[in-house]
DNA sequence: CTTGGCATTATGTCTAGACATATTAGCCAA
DNA sequence: TTGGCTAATATGTCTAGACATAATGCCAAG
């Protein structure tokens, strides 16, 4: 194992072996560079990677120490729903159930940072996997981000159109478990009250708030992450 | 905006502005270095960061192109439950409900890659926030990773002991929504069938499989991530 | 005793140049 | 036409040295 990845591996090994226990100060870059016989920049590359991974904490002047409670980070890759379905080996299709301009409820405008009672585009899309309900997408979309003429969301799902056409800058996503509402039960063909995995996303772009979306997944859906 | 972060920002701006649309080949590092008046290494730093973020795709000889469908990545920071609770401004406590060595069910041994019917340490821990049930932790723990004498999980929760004492190498986490089982309903004080957010984690360490754990969260729990 | 400023020091970033490596396009031969 | 070799090329990594920046701790002034 050579190069900066080799150094990263060796430093990680020493941390795991508790040569350098949690909280300990590890040797400076200069010292490590000499020990490994490389330039300081190479050690820096390795330590920077470990810091990004949360294994060590670095501060100027204070040095580098092993993280006390190594925060475990898991990465979630959020695919376009179509690709998610195809990736499971199932045929994809979707139905646009609702598309209208209507005053948004306060919780939605509040989360997006818009004026109360502003009219937003409301889209209800049922995504199908192998002909069966997969996800019910309930979306409030800021019409200001749409071009004129607006795209036809019956042809391209809003989910996919947004990814390729709007510059998404930041956002957050939250997962909850909720009982299926009567409407959800009817549309997805499950009993009311069935436990559904729900993802709520808020997205902001360069031109301001973009969309708030709620994805209610079919029973049994798993959101998988690796760390 | 100076330095490699400034270059990253400018490249990102051009991608967002569709100066360089999805799929397009962007100028090589040498060309960009000359344009911005910096060394090639600085451009490389900026582009490496963008590649890690999934915005561009880089291949030797083939050059750098804008990602067609920018995969959105969200990062989940998995805290120790005690800190999660304290971070919500609530008092933390936990009760060890069960602790015994018993043959593990096949799905568990299979996921951990252990022989069937192997005896594992079974721990059932109820985590409390402000005196109310917060998470029911159901854990199967490979006794091979424990020191002798084994720690007293009635004093330190297994959740916390593992983070600080075992070298966790890799693992995965999955979220599902499930109806509360009769046992869960009883322990957590909810009606059977209530929708619970469940996290299942499998963890492997340097010394082999470590633990399989199921965390059933109290109703209303949100797992929040930022991207 | 407290506060402000300053020197110290470890990390952060940058440069100019070099070599390594992967990949591709094109050429040549079977 | 096809298969394989080769040369060209863009990214990946590294070096040695330099300056920038941010904490820290000490010291002096109040």
PDB file of C-alpha atoms (C1' of nucleotides) in Angstrom, chain C:
ATOM      1  C1'  DC C   1      -6.631  39.738  38.692  1.00  0.00           C
ATOM      2  C1'  DT C   2      -7.946  40.734  34.260  1.00  0.00           C
ATOM      3  C1'  DT C   3      -7.277  42.095  29.645  1.00  0.00           C
ATOM      4  C1'  DG C   4      -4.996  42.970  25.380  1.00  0.00           C
ATOM      5  C1'  DG C   5      -1.547  42.047  22.281  1.00  0.00           C
ATOM      6  C1'  DC C   6       2.057  39.292  20.357  1.00  0.00           C
ATOM      7  C1'  DA C   7       4.979  35.440  19.200  1.00  0.00           C
ATOM      8  C1'  DT C   8       4.598  30.672  18.294  1.00  0.00           C
ATOM      9  C1'  DT C   9       3.115  26.766  15.913  1.00  0.00           C
ATOM     10  C1'  DA C  10       0.259  23.344  13.396  1.00  0.00           C
ATOM     11  C1'  DT C  11      -2.664  23.098   9.802  1.00  0.00           C
ATOM     12  C1'  DG C  12      -4.369  25.085   5.194  1.00  0.00           C
ATOM     13  C1'  DT C  13      -3.292  26.300   0.783  1.00  0.00           C
ATOM     14  C1'  DC C  14      -0.539  27.284  -3.186  1.00  0.00           C
ATOM     15  C1'  DT C  15       3.242  26.843  -6.879  1.00  0.00           C
ATOM     16  C1'  DA C  16       6.036  24.724 -10.531  1.00  0.00           C
ATOM     17  C1'  DG C  17       7.478  20.839 -12.060  1.00  0.00           C
ATOM     18  C1'  DA C  18       7.692  15.812 -12.464  1.00  0.00           C
ATOM     19  C1'  DC C  19       6.348  11.088 -13.096  1.00  0.00           C
ATOM     20  C1'  DA C  20       2.476   7.455 -12.905  1.00  0.00           C
ATOM     21  C1'  DT C  21      -1.582   5.489 -14.734  1.00  0.00           C
ATOM     22  C1'  DA C  22      -5.624   4.711 -17.176  1.00  0.00           C
ATOM     23  C1'  DT C  23      -7.927   5.096 -21.391  1.00  0.00           C
ATOM     24  C1'  DT C  24      -8.698   6.007 -26.040  1.00  0.00           C
ATOM     25  C1'  DA C  25      -7.976   6.699 -30.944  1.00  0.00           C
ATOM     26  C1'  DG C  26      -5.737   5.211 -34.587  1.00  0.00           C
ATOM     27  C1'  DC C  27      -2.715   2.318 -37.015  1.00  0.00           C
ATOM     28  C1'  DC C  28      -1.181  -1.974 -38.727  1.00  0.00           C
ATOM     29  C1'  DA C  29      -1.314  -6.721 -39.597  1.00  0.00           C
ATOM     30  C1'  DA C  30      -3.722 -11.082 -39.880  1.00  0.00           C
TER      31       DA C  30
END
